Short mmCIF file of N, CA and C in Angstrom, two decimals:
data_model
loop_
_atom_site.label_atom_id
_atom_site.label_comp_id
_atom_site.label_asym_id
_atom_site.label_seq_id
_atom_site.Cartn_x
_atom_site.Cartn_y
_atom_site.Cartn_z
N UNK M 1 -32.16 -1.13 -4.44
CA UNK M 1 -31.57 -2.47 -4.04
C UNK M 1 -32.27 -3.13 -2.85
N UNK M 2 -32.29 -4.30 -2.54
CA UNK M 2 -32.79 -5.07 -1.42
C UNK M 2 -31.61 -4.97 -0.57
N UNK M 3 -31.88 -4.61 0.68
CA UNK M 3 -30.79 -4.58 1.81
C UNK M 3 -30.01 -5.94 1.87
N UNK M 4 -30.56 -7.37 1.71
CA UNK M 4 -29.84 -8.42 1.77
C UNK M 4 -28.92 -8.52 0.51
N UNK M 5 -29.34 -7.87 -0.63
CA UNK M 5 -28.37 -7.91 -2.03
C UNK M 5 -27.32 -6.83 -1.71
N UNK M 6 -27.47 -5.89 -0.89
CA UNK M 6 -26.47 -5.00 -0.54
C UNK M 6 -25.42 -5.57 0.34
N UNK M 7 -25.72 -6.35 1.33
CA UNK M 7 -24.91 -7.18 2.33
C UNK M 7 -24.19 -7.98 1.61
N UNK M 8 -24.78 -8.85 0.68
CA UNK M 8 -24.16 -9.97 -0.03
C UNK M 8 -22.94 -9.20 -1.00
N UNK M 9 -23.49 -8.15 -1.53
CA UNK M 9 -22.54 -7.39 -2.51
C UNK M 9 -21.17 -7.05 -1.63
N UNK M 10 -21.42 -6.36 -0.52
CA UNK M 10 -20.39 -5.95 0.45
C UNK M 10 -19.41 -7.14 0.90
N UNK M 11 -20.13 -8.27 1.18
CA UNK M 11 -19.30 -9.36 1.65
C UNK M 11 -18.41 -9.98 0.45
N UNK M 12 -19.13 -10.01 -0.66
CA UNK M 12 -18.31 -10.69 -1.80
C UNK M 12 -17.26 -9.49 -2.25
N UNK M 13 -17.56 -8.29 -2.29
CA UNK M 13 -16.47 -7.46 -2.51
C UNK M 13 -15.24 -7.38 -1.60
N UNK M 14 -15.59 -7.58 -0.13
CA UNK M 14 -14.51 -7.82 0.72
C UNK M 14 -13.69 -8.92 0.63
N UNK M 15 -14.21 -10.00 0.06
CA UNK M 15 -13.61 -11.29 -0.25
C UNK M 15 -12.80 -11.08 -1.64
N UNK M 16 -13.23 -10.25 -2.48
CA UNK M 16 -12.52 -10.12 -3.88
C UNK M 16 -11.39 -9.22 -3.98
N UNK M 17 -11.75 -8.12 -3.19
CA UNK M 17 -10.58 -6.97 -3.20
C UNK M 17 -9.08 -7.39 -2.81
N UNK M 18 -9.13 -8.14 -1.85
CA UNK M 18 -7.41 -8.49 -1.52
C UNK M 18 -6.81 -9.15 -2.65
N UNK M 19 -7.70 -10.03 -3.61
CA UNK M 19 -6.83 -10.71 -4.46
C UNK M 19 -6.73 -10.12 -5.82
N UNK M 20 -7.16 -8.95 -5.92
CA UNK M 20 -7.17 -8.15 -7.34
C UNK M 20 -5.73 -7.73 -7.46
N UNK M 21 -5.20 -7.80 -9.06
CA UNK M 21 -4.20 -6.96 -9.17
C UNK M 21 -4.24 -5.64 -9.18
N UNK M 22 -3.05 -4.73 -9.40
CA UNK M 22 -3.03 -3.29 -9.34
C UNK M 22 -3.97 -2.71 -10.36
N UNK M 23 -3.82 -3.50 -11.61
CA UNK M 23 -4.57 -2.83 -12.73
C UNK M 23 -6.24 -2.86 -12.50
N UNK M 24 -6.85 -3.99 -11.94
CA UNK M 24 -8.18 -4.25 -11.55
C UNK M 24 -8.62 -3.20 -10.45
N UNK M 25 -7.42 -3.16 -9.42
CA UNK M 25 -7.87 -2.34 -8.28
C UNK M 25 -7.84 -1.02 -8.73
N UNK M 26 -7.01 -0.43 -9.57
CA UNK M 26 -7.02 0.96 -10.09
C UNK M 26 -8.35 1.04 -10.93
N UNK M 27 -9.08 0.29 -11.60
CA UNK M 27 -10.00 0.24 -12.56
C UNK M 27 -11.21 0.39 -11.61
N UNK M 28 -11.42 -0.40 -10.41
CA UNK M 28 -12.41 -0.40 -9.57
C UNK M 28 -12.39 0.96 -8.82
N UNK M 29 -11.25 1.37 -8.10
CA UNK M 29 -11.03 2.82 -7.57
C UNK M 29 -11.42 3.74 -8.41
N UNK M 30 -11.14 3.94 -9.81
CA UNK M 30 -11.50 5.03 -10.62
C UNK M 30 -13.13 5.01 -10.86
N UNK M 31 -13.51 3.61 -10.85
CA UNK M 31 -15.07 3.65 -11.19
C UNK M 31 -15.78 4.09 -9.90
N UNK M 32 -15.32 3.70 -8.80
CA UNK M 32 -15.91 4.26 -7.42
C UNK M 32 -15.80 5.68 -7.19
N UNK M 33 -14.63 6.29 -7.57
CA UNK M 33 -14.45 7.60 -7.46
C UNK M 33 -15.50 8.36 -8.53
N UNK M 34 -15.45 7.77 -9.72
CA UNK M 34 -16.22 8.38 -10.67
C UNK M 34 -17.98 8.36 -10.16
N UNK M 35 -18.23 7.17 -9.48
CA UNK M 35 -19.57 7.27 -9.01
C UNK M 35 -19.88 8.07 -7.96
N UNK M 36 -18.86 8.33 -7.21
CA UNK M 36 -19.23 9.21 -5.85
C UNK M 36 -18.78 10.65 -6.31
N UNK M 37 -18.38 11.08 -7.48
CA UNK M 37 -17.95 12.50 -7.80
C UNK M 37 -19.04 13.27 -7.45
N UNK M 38 -20.30 13.01 -7.65
CA UNK M 38 -21.30 13.93 -7.61
C UNK M 38 -21.36 14.40 -6.07
N UNK M 39 -21.15 13.61 -5.11
CA UNK M 39 -20.98 13.98 -3.75
C UNK M 39 -19.68 13.95 -3.12
N UNK M 40 -18.90 14.77 -3.89
CA UNK M 40 -17.38 14.73 -3.42
C UNK M 40 -17.12 15.26 -2.18
N UNK M 41 -17.94 16.02 -1.41
CA UNK M 41 -17.65 16.44 -0.01
C UNK M 41 -17.70 15.12 0.81
N UNK M 42 -18.72 14.40 0.55
CA UNK M 42 -18.99 13.10 1.54
C UNK M 42 -17.87 12.19 1.33
N UNK M 43 -17.48 11.97 0.07
CA UNK M 43 -16.16 11.21 -0.03
C UNK M 43 -14.95 11.65 0.59
N UNK M 44 -14.93 12.91 0.77
CA UNK M 44 -13.54 13.61 1.43
C UNK M 44 -13.74 13.41 2.76
N UNK M 45 -14.94 13.45 3.47
CA UNK M 45 -15.30 13.35 4.86
C UNK M 45 -15.05 11.98 5.26
N UNK M 46 -15.54 10.98 4.48
CA UNK M 46 -15.39 9.63 4.61
C UNK M 46 -13.85 9.42 4.90
N UNK M 47 -12.95 9.74 3.88
CA UNK M 47 -11.57 9.54 3.99
C UNK M 47 -10.85 10.47 5.22
N UNK M 48 -11.48 11.36 5.55
CA UNK M 48 -10.91 12.34 6.76
C UNK M 48 -11.27 11.61 7.74
N UNK M 49 -12.42 10.93 7.88
CA UNK M 49 -12.73 10.24 9.24
C UNK M 49 -11.91 8.93 9.46
N UNK M 50 -11.51 8.39 8.41
CA UNK M 50 -10.76 7.07 8.55
C UNK M 50 -9.32 7.27 8.29
N UNK M 51 -8.93 8.62 8.33
CA UNK M 51 -7.37 8.79 8.19
C UNK M 51 -6.46 8.14 9.24
N UNK M 52 -6.88 8.03 10.37
CA UNK M 52 -5.96 7.34 11.53
C UNK M 52 -5.86 5.83 11.30
N UNK M 53 -7.21 5.25 11.00
CA UNK M 53 -7.04 3.83 10.52
C UNK M 53 -6.18 3.71 9.30
N UNK M 54 -6.22 4.37 8.52
CA UNK M 54 -5.44 4.20 7.27
C UNK M 54 -3.96 4.54 7.51
N UNK M 55 -3.58 5.55 8.24
CA UNK M 55 -2.21 5.75 8.81
C UNK M 55 -1.60 4.65 9.59
N UNK M 56 -2.52 4.16 10.53
CA UNK M 56 -2.05 3.13 11.39
C UNK M 56 -1.85 1.80 10.65
N UNK M 57 -2.54 1.55 9.64
CA UNK M 57 -2.21 0.37 8.91
C UNK M 57 -1.04 0.57 8.14
N UNK M 58 -0.61 1.64 7.63
CA UNK M 58 0.67 1.87 6.81
C UNK M 58 1.70 1.72 7.90
N UNK M 59 1.68 2.27 9.03
CA UNK M 59 2.63 2.38 9.75
C UNK M 59 3.02 0.86 10.47
N UNK M 60 1.93 0.24 10.60
CA UNK M 60 2.10 -1.20 11.34
C UNK M 60 2.73 -1.89 10.28
N UNK M 61 2.40 -1.96 9.03
CA UNK M 61 3.00 -2.72 8.07
C UNK M 61 4.47 -2.17 7.86
N UNK M 62 4.61 -1.13 7.87
CA UNK M 62 6.10 -0.31 7.66
C UNK M 62 6.98 -1.13 8.64
N UNK M 63 6.60 -1.11 9.85
CA UNK M 63 7.56 -1.66 10.87
C UNK M 63 7.60 -2.89 11.27
N UNK M 64 6.35 -3.76 10.77
CA UNK M 64 6.34 -5.21 11.25
C UNK M 64 6.99 -6.15 9.93
N UNK M 65 6.81 -5.80 8.82
CA UNK M 65 7.41 -6.53 7.61
C UNK M 65 9.09 -6.46 7.43
N UNK M 66 9.53 -7.38 7.39
CA UNK M 66 11.18 -7.46 7.35
C UNK M 66 11.37 -7.11 5.72
N UNK M 67 12.53 -6.30 5.78
CA UNK M 67 13.01 -5.82 4.30
C UNK M 67 14.28 -4.71 4.50
N UNK M 68 14.54 -4.30 3.15
CA UNK M 68 15.56 -3.20 3.35
C UNK M 68 15.00 -1.93 3.99
N UNK M 69 16.01 -1.27 4.84
CA UNK M 69 15.30 -0.28 5.65
C UNK M 69 15.11 1.07 4.56
N UNK M 70 14.05 1.80 4.94
CA UNK M 70 13.70 2.83 4.29
C UNK M 70 14.80 3.98 4.25
N UNK M 71 15.25 4.21 5.47
CA UNK M 71 16.24 5.25 5.61
C UNK M 71 17.63 4.48 6.13
N UNK M 72 18.43 4.46 5.19
CA UNK M 72 20.00 3.68 5.40
C UNK M 72 20.63 4.40 6.56
N UNK M 73 21.24 3.41 7.64
CA UNK M 73 21.88 3.90 8.67
C UNK M 73 21.12 4.06 9.88
N UNK M 74 19.68 4.08 9.90
CA UNK M 74 18.96 4.09 11.01
C UNK M 74 18.56 2.96 11.36
N UNK M 75 18.73 2.53 12.84
CA UNK M 75 18.49 1.32 13.31
C UNK M 75 16.97 0.93 13.45
N UNK M 76 16.14 1.88 13.74
CA UNK M 76 14.77 1.62 13.84
C UNK M 76 13.92 2.21 12.57
N UNK M 77 14.58 1.95 11.33
CA UNK M 77 13.74 2.46 10.01
C UNK M 77 12.80 1.54 9.69
N UNK M 78 11.78 1.93 9.25
CA UNK M 78 10.82 1.07 8.60
C UNK M 78 11.33 0.48 7.20
N UNK M 79 10.63 -0.52 6.91
CA UNK M 79 11.15 -1.28 5.62
C UNK M 79 10.58 -0.72 4.24
N UNK M 80 11.21 -0.70 3.35
CA UNK M 80 10.56 -0.43 2.12
C UNK M 80 9.51 -1.15 1.64
N UNK M 81 9.69 -2.48 1.90
CA UNK M 81 8.64 -3.41 1.41
C UNK M 81 7.29 -3.36 2.40
N UNK M 82 7.57 -3.08 3.72
CA UNK M 82 6.62 -2.81 4.52
C UNK M 82 5.49 -1.56 4.24
N UNK M 83 6.35 -0.44 3.85
CA UNK M 83 5.67 0.68 3.43
C UNK M 83 4.87 0.60 2.23
N UNK M 84 5.47 -0.15 1.25
CA UNK M 84 4.61 -0.56 0.10
C UNK M 84 3.42 -1.31 0.29
N UNK M 85 3.73 -2.38 1.13
CA UNK M 85 2.59 -3.23 1.35
C UNK M 85 1.24 -2.70 2.30
N UNK M 86 1.85 -1.70 3.07
CA UNK M 86 0.96 -0.94 3.80
C UNK M 86 0.14 0.02 2.97
N UNK M 87 0.74 0.68 2.04
CA UNK M 87 -0.06 1.52 1.29
C UNK M 87 -0.96 0.87 0.40
N UNK M 88 -0.45 -0.29 -0.19
CA UNK M 88 -1.62 -1.02 -0.72
C UNK M 88 -2.65 -1.57 -0.10
N UNK M 89 -2.54 -2.00 1.13
CA UNK M 89 -3.39 -2.48 2.18
C UNK M 89 -4.34 -1.23 2.43
N UNK M 90 -3.92 -0.13 2.51
CA UNK M 90 -4.68 1.10 2.72
C UNK M 90 -5.45 1.47 1.75
N UNK M 91 -4.99 1.27 0.45
CA UNK M 91 -5.69 1.82 -0.76
C UNK M 91 -6.80 0.70 -0.90
N UNK M 92 -6.69 -0.60 -0.60
CA UNK M 92 -7.73 -1.63 -0.89
C UNK M 92 -8.92 -1.24 0.31
N UNK M 93 -8.34 -0.81 1.65
CA UNK M 93 -9.49 -0.44 2.71
C UNK M 93 -10.21 0.59 2.12
N UNK M 94 -9.60 1.72 1.57
CA UNK M 94 -10.17 2.81 1.24
C UNK M 94 -11.20 2.52 0.07
N UNK M 95 -10.81 1.82 -0.80
CA UNK M 95 -11.87 1.33 -1.92
C UNK M 95 -12.98 0.58 -1.44
N UNK M 96 -12.85 -0.37 -0.41
CA UNK M 96 -14.07 -0.98 0.29
C UNK M 96 -14.56 0.00 1.21
N UNK M 97 -14.20 0.79 1.82
CA UNK M 97 -15.10 1.90 2.61
C UNK M 97 -15.72 2.72 1.48
N UNK M 98 -15.23 3.03 0.28
CA UNK M 98 -15.94 3.75 -0.55
C UNK M 98 -17.15 3.10 -1.16
N UNK M 99 -16.96 1.56 -1.47
CA UNK M 99 -17.94 0.80 -2.00
C UNK M 99 -19.14 0.49 -1.00
N UNK M 100 -18.77 0.47 0.30
CA UNK M 100 -19.81 0.59 1.33
C UNK M 100 -20.57 1.69 1.38
N UNK M 101 -19.99 2.91 1.33
CA UNK M 101 -20.58 3.96 1.35
C UNK M 101 -21.53 4.17 0.27
N UNK M 102 -21.07 3.84 -1.04
CA UNK M 102 -21.99 4.07 -1.99
C UNK M 102 -23.13 3.06 -1.99
N UNK M 103 -22.97 1.87 -1.32
CA UNK M 103 -24.12 0.98 -1.09
C UNK M 103 -25.22 1.55 -0.12
#
């Protein structure tokens, strides 16, 4: 594949991934995992290298978005909505990283 086409595909997928529903995000994630399954060690290494970025994203969303506290009675508890939103964003970022790695 031409390098310009790879760059265009990466940009278009970065624009499309945030707007996908859960079903399409799950389908794309399963497809990407199936394509990368032959080199599973590289996939795990990619996720291991980006673990702090993914964890930081979840934590920032957890404490910055308002909502019901995750742990009742705790003053500085993260919100349930924030944790869910952070996990979804981390999932999207992991899918994008995997797609770029496959390109």
